Short mmCIF file of C-alpha atoms in Angstrom, two decimals:
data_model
loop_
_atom_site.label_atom_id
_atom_site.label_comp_id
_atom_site.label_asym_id
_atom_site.label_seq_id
_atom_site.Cartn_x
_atom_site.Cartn_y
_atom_site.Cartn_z
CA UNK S 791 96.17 54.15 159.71
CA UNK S 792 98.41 56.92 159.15
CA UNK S 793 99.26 58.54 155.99
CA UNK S 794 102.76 57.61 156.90
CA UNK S 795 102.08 54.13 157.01
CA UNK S 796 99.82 53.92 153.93
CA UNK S 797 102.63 54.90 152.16
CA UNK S 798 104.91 52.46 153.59
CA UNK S 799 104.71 49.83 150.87
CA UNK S 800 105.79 46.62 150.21
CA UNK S 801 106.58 46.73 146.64
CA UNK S 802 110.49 47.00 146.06
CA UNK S 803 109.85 49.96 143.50
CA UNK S 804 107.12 51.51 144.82
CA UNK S 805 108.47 54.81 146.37
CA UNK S 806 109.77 55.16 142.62
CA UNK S 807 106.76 54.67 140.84
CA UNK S 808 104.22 56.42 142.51
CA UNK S 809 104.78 60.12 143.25
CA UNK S 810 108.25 61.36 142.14
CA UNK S 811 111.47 59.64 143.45
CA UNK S 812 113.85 61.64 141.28
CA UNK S 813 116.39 58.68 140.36
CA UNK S 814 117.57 55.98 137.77
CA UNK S 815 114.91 53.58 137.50
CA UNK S 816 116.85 50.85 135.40
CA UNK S 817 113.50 48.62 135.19
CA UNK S 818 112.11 51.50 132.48
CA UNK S 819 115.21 51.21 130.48
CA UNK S 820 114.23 47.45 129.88
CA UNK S 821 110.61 48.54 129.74
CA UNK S 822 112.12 50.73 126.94
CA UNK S 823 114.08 47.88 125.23
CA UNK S 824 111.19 46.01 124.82
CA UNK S 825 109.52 48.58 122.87
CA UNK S 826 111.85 49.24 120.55
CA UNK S 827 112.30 45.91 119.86
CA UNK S 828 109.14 45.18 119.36
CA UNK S 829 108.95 48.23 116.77
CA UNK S 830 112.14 46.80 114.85
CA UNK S 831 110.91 43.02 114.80
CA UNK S 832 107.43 44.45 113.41
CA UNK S 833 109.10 46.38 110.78
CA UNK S 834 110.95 43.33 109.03
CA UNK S 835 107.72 41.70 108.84
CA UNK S 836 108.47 38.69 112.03
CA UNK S 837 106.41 39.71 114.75
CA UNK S 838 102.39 41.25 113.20
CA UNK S 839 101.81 42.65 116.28
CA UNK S 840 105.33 44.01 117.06
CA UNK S 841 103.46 47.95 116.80
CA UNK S 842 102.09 47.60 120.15
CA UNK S 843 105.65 48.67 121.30
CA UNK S 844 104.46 52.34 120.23
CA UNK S 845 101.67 52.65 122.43
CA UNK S 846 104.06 51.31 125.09
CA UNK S 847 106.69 53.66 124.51
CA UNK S 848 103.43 56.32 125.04
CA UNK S 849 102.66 54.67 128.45
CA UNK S 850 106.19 55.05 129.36
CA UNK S 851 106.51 59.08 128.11
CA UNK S 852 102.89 59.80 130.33
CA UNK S 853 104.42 58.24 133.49
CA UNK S 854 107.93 59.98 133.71
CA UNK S 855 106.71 63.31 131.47
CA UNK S 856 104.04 63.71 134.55
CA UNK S 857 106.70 63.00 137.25
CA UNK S 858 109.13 65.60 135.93
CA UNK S 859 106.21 68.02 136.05
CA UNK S 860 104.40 67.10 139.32
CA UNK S 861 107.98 67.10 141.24
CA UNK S 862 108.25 70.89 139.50
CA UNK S 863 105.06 72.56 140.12
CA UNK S 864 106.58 74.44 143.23
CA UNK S 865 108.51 76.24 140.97
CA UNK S 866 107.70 79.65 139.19
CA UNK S 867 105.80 79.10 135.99
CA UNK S 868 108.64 80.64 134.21
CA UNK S 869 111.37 78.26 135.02
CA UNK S 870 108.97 75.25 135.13
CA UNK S 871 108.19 75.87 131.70
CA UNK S 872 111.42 77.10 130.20
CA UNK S 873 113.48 74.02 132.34
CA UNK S 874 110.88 71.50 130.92
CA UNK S 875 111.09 72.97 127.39
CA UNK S 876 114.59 73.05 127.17
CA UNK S 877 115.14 69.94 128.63
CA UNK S 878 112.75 68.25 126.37
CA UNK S 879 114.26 70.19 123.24
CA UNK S 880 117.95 68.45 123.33
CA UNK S 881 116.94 65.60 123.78
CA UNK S 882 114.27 65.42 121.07
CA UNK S 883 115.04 67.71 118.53
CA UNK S 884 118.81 67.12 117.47
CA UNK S 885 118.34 63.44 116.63
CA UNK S 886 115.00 64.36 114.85
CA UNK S 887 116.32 66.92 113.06
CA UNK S 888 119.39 65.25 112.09
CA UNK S 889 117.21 62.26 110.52
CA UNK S 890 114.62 64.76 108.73
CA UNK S 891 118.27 66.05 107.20
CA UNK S 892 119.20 62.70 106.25
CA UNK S 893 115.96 61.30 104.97
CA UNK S 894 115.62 64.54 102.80
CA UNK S 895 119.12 63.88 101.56
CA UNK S 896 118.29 60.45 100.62
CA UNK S 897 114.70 60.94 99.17
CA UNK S 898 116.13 63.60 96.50
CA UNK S 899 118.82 61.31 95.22
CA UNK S 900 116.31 58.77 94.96
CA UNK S 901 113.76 61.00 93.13
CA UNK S 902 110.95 60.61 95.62
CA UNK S 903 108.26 63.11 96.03
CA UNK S 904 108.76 65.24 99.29
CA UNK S 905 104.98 66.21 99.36
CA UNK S 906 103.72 67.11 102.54
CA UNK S 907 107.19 67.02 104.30
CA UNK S 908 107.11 70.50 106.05
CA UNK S 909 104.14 68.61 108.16
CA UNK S 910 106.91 66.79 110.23
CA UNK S 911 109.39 69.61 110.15
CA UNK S 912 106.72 71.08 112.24
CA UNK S 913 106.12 67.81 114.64
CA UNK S 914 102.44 67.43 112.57
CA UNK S 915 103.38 64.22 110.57
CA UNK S 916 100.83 62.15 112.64
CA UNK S 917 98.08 64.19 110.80
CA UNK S 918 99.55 63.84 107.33
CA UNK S 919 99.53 60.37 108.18
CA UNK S 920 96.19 60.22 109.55
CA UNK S 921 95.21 61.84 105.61
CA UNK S 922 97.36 59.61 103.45
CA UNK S 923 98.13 56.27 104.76
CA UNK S 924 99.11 53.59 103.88
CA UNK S 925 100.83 55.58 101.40
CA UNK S 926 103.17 58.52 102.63
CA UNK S 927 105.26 60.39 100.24
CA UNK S 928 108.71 61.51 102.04
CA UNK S 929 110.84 58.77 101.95
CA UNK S 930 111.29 56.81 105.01
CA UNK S 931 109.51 58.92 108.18
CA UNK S 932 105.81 57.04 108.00
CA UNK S 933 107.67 56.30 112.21
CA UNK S 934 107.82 59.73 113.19
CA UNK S 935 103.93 59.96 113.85
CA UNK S 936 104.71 58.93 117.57
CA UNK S 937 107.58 61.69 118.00
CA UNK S 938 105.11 64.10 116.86
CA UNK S 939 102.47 63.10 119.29
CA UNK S 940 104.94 62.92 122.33
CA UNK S 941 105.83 66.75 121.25
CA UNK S 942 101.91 67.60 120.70
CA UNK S 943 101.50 66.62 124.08
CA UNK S 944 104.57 68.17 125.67
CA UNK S 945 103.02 70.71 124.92
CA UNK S 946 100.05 70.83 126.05
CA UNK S 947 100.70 68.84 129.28
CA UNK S 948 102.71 71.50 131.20
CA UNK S 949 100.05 73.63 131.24
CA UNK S 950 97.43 71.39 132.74
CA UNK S 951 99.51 70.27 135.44
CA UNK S 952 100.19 73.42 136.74
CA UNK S 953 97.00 75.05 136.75
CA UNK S 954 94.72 71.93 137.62
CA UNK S 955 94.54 71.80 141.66
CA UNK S 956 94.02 67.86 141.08
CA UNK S 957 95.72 66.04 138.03
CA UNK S 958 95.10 63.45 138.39
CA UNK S 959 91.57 63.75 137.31
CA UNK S 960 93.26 65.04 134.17
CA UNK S 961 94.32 61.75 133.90
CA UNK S 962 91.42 59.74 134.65
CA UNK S 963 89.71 61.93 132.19
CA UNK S 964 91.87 61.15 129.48
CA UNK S 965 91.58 57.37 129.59
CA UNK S 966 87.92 57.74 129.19
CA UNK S 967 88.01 60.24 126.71
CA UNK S 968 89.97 58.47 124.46
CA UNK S 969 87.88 55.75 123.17
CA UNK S 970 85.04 57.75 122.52
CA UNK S 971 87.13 60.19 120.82
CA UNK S 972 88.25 57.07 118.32
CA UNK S 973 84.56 55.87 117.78
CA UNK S 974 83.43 59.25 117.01
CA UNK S 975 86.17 60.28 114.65
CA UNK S 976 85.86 57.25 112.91
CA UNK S 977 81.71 57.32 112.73
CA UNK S 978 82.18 61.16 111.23
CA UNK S 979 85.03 60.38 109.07
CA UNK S 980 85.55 56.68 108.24
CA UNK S 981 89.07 56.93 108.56
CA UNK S 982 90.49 54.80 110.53
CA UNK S 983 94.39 55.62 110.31
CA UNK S 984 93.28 59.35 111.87
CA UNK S 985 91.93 57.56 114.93
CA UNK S 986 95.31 55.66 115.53
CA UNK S 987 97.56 58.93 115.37
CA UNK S 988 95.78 61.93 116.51
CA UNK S 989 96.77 62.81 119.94
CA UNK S 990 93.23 62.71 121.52
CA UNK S 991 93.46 58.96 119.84
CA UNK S 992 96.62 58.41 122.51
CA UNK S 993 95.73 60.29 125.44
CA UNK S 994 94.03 57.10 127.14
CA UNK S 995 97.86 55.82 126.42
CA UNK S 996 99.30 58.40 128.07
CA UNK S 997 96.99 59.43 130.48
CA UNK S 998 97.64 55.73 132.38
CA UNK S 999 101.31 56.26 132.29
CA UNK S 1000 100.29 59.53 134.03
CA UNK S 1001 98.12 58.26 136.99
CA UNK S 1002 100.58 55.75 137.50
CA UNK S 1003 103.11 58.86 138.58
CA UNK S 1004 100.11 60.04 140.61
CA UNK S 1005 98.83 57.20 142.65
CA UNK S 1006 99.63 57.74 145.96
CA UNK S 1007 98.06 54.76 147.72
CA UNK S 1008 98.52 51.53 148.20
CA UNK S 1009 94.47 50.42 147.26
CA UNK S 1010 94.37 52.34 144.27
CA UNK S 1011 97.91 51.22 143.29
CA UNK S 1012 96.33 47.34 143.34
CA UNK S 1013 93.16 48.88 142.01
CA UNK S 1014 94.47 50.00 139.32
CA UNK S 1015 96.32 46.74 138.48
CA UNK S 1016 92.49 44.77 138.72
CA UNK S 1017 91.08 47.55 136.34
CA UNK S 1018 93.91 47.21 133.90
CA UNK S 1019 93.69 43.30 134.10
CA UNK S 1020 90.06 43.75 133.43
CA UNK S 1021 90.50 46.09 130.63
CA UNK S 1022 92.89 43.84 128.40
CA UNK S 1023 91.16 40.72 129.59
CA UNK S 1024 87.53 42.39 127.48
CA UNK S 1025 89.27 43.21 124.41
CA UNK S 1026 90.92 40.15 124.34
CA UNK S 1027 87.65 38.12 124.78
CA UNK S 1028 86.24 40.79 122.14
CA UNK S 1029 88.44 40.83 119.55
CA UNK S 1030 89.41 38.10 117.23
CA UNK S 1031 92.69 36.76 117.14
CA UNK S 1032 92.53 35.31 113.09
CA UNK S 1033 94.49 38.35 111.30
CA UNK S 1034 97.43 40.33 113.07
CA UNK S 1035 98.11 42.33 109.92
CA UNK S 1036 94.61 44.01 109.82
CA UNK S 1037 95.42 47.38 110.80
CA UNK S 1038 92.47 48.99 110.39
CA UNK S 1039 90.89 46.19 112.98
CA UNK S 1040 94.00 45.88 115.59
CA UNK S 1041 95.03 49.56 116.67
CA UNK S 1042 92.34 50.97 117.78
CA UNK S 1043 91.69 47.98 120.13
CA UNK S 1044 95.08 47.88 121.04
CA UNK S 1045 94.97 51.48 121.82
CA UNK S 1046 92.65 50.37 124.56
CA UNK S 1047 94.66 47.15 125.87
CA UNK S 1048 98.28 49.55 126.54
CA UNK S 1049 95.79 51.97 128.82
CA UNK S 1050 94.81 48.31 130.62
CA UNK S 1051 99.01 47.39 130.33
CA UNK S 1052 99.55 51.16 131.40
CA UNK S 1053 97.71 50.50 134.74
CA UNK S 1054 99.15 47.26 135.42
CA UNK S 1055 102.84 48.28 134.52
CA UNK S 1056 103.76 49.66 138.15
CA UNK S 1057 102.41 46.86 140.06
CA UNK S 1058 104.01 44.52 137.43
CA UNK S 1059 107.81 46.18 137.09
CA UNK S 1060 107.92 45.99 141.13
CA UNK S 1061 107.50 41.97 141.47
CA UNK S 1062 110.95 41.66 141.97
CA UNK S 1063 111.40 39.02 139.92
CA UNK S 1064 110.14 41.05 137.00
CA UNK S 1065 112.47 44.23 137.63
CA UNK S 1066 115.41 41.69 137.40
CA UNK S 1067 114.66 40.43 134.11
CA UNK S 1068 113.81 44.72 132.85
CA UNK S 1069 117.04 45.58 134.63
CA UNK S 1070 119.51 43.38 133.15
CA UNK S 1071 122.42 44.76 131.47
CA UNK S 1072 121.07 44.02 127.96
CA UNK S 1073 117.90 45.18 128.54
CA UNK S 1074 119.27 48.47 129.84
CA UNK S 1075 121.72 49.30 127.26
CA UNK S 1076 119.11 48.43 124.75
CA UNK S 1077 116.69 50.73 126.54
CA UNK S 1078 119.95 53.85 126.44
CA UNK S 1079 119.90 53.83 123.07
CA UNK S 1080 116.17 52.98 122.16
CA UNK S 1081 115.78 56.64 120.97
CA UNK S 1082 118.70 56.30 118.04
CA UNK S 1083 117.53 52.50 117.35
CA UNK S 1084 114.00 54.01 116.78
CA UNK S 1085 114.87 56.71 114.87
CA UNK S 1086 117.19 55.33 112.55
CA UNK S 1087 116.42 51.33 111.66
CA UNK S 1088 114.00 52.08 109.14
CA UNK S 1089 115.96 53.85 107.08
CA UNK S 1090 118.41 51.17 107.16
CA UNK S 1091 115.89 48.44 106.62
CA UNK S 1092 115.10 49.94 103.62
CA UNK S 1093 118.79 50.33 102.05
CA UNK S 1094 119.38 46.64 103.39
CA UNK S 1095 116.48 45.43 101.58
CA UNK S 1096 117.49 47.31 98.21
CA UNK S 1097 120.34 44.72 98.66
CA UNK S 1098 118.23 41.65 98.02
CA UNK S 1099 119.50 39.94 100.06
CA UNK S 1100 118.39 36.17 101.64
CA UNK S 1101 115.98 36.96 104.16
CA UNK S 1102 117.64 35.70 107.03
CA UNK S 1103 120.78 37.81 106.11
CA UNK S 1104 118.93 40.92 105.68
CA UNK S 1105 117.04 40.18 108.95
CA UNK S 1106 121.19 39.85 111.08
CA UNK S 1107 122.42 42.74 108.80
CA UNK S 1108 119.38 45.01 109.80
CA UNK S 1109 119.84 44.70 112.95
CA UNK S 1110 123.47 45.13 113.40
CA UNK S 1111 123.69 48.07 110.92
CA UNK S 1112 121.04 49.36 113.19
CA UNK S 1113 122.40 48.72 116.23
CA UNK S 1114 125.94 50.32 114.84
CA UNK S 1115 124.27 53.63 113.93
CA UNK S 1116 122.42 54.26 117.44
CA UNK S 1117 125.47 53.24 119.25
CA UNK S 1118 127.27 55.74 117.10
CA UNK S 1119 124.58 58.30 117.71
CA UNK S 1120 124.33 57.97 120.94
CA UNK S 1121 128.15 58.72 121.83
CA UNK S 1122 129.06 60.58 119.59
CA UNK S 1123 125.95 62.84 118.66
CA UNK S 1124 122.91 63.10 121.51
CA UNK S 1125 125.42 63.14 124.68
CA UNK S 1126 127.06 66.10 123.41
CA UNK S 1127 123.44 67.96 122.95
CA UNK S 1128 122.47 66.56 126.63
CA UNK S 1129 125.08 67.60 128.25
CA UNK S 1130 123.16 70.82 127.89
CA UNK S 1131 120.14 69.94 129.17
CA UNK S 1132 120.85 71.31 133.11
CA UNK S 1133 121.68 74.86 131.43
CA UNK S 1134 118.20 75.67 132.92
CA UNK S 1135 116.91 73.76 136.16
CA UNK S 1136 114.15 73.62 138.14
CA UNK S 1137 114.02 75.92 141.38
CA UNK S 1138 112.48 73.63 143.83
CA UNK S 1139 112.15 73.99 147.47
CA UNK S 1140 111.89 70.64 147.61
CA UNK S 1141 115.75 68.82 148.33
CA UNK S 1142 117.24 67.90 145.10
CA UNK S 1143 118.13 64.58 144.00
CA UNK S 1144 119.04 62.53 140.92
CA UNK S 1145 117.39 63.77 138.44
CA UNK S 1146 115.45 60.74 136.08
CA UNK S 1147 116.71 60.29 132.15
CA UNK S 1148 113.12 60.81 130.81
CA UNK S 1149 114.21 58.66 127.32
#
């Protein structure tokens, strides 16, 4: 069999997902929606185990972070790196920055104590929530743990694919190092909020979203699938279903059940009947905005709720407030930074193409 022909798959989006097809991929969007949705629902206090949607959104950032940057290592280090950074900065930083702002803003008038909030000016709140959960001074940014993994590992990420003749043995690496990276941490320190947001607790997370943009054959693109499947099928035999809101107990297993979803995501987004539901408009527009809608709803949960108002009502106000701001965001604050975001391309010698919206 030719290399030609092992490539010559019949999964509708496989030539997307494995490798780097540089183009839309609308299924992520809803793959996206899904997440954030499951944040929000988890926040008003419906769904227990509506938090998974973090280490999903994690998944998602490995696989297209590691595209961008395997389609790029052709170029020269300096315009790899400076194209990636910049790229990466207006789309993160404006909205973050802008919410810090706000937050601040809204913390002082309320007389809360601001201790410890250079940590996330510096995208190092996941360690001052690692010391001080479940209580974290600052007002409303206990959220912005994930951002400030994603940027840990933007940064760090770059530098390994470039240099590392075979990635994705970085990769593979990762997933294994993960869990015995949370078992240790928590044996030395008995913490067991450190080993849900340090980013060597999340590179298992990431790492699967990353050989997912690697696989290049069709056997390990079904293996994968059977290992994943295996993966979340243990932990669910292993641990017990009785209490959703024990923290302590669920995330660090759950870490381990997104690497399992991680692996089984591309074989699972390209059953067509699957990428119809993830591309639907709703799903889509939902997963356009997902950035504002995470950024900003818990901030407005909280004023709603100040509001006393009938549950149900603050659940439908909540949401559309919500919904209202990251619309508002979206058009009329993050396009104008991302219209930026080409200022500095990659030089490829590779032909260009559509380029993927990486959030």
């Amino acid at each position: 069999m030719t290399k030609r022909s092992v490539m010559n798959l019949d999964f509708p989006l496989y030539h997307t997902l494995s490798g780097f097809m540089r183009s839309y991929i609308p299924e992520l969007d809803g793959v996206r929606a899904i997440a954030v949705l499951a944040v929000m629902i988890f926040h008003l206090g419906i769904f227990p185990i509506g938090w998974m949607g973090v280490p999903l959104f994690f998944v998602l950032s490995g696989y297209l972070i590691t595209s961008i940057l395997i389609d790029a290592r052709s170029s020269p280090l300096k315009q790899y790196l400076s194209s990636f950074f910049w790229r990466r900065t207006v789309r993160i930083f404006p909205l973050y920055y802008a919410y810090l702002v706000v937050n601040l803003l809204l913390s002082l008038i309320a007389g809360l104590s601001l201790s410890g909030y250079a940590y996330f000016v510096f995208y190092l709140g996941n360690y001052r929530i690692g010391q001080l959960a479940p209580n974290v001074p600052g007002g409303v940014i206990g959220h912005l743990w994930s951002v400030a993994v994603e940027e840990q590992f933007y940064i760090v990420w770059p530098w390994l694919i470039y240099f590392t003749k075979r990635p994705v043995y970085l990769a593979v690496a990762a997933i294994f190092a993960a869990p015995i990276f949370r078992e240790s941490l928590y044996n030395y320190t008995g913490n067991p909020y450190m080993t849900i947001v340090a980013l060597p607790s999340c590179i298992d997370m990431l790492g699967a979203g990353a050989l997912v943009a690697m696989v290049k054959d069709r056997r390990i693109f079904l293996g994968m699938s059977l290992i994943g499947l295996s993966i979340i099928g243990y932990c669910l035999i292993k641990v017990p279903f009785t209490d959703f809101s024990d923290t302590e107990k669920w995330v660090p297993q759950a870490h381990i059940i997104f690497t399992g979803l991680g692996l089984l995501a591309a074989p699972a987004i390209s059953c067509a009947s699957y990428a119809k539901i993830l591309s639907n408009f709703v799903l889509r527009f939902i997963g356009k905005i997902s950035y504002g809608l995470y950024m900003w709803h818990l901030i407005i949960f909280a004023i709603v709720h100040r509001m006393h108002l009938p549950f149900l009502y603050e659940v439908v106000i909540s949401f559309a407030a919500s919904f209202f701001v990251a619309v508002v965001s979206w058009t009329y604050f993050e396009k104008f930074f991302l219209s930026f975001k080409d200022r500095w391309d990659y030089k490829s010698d590779r032909e260009s193409a559509p380029r993927v919206r990486t959030r």
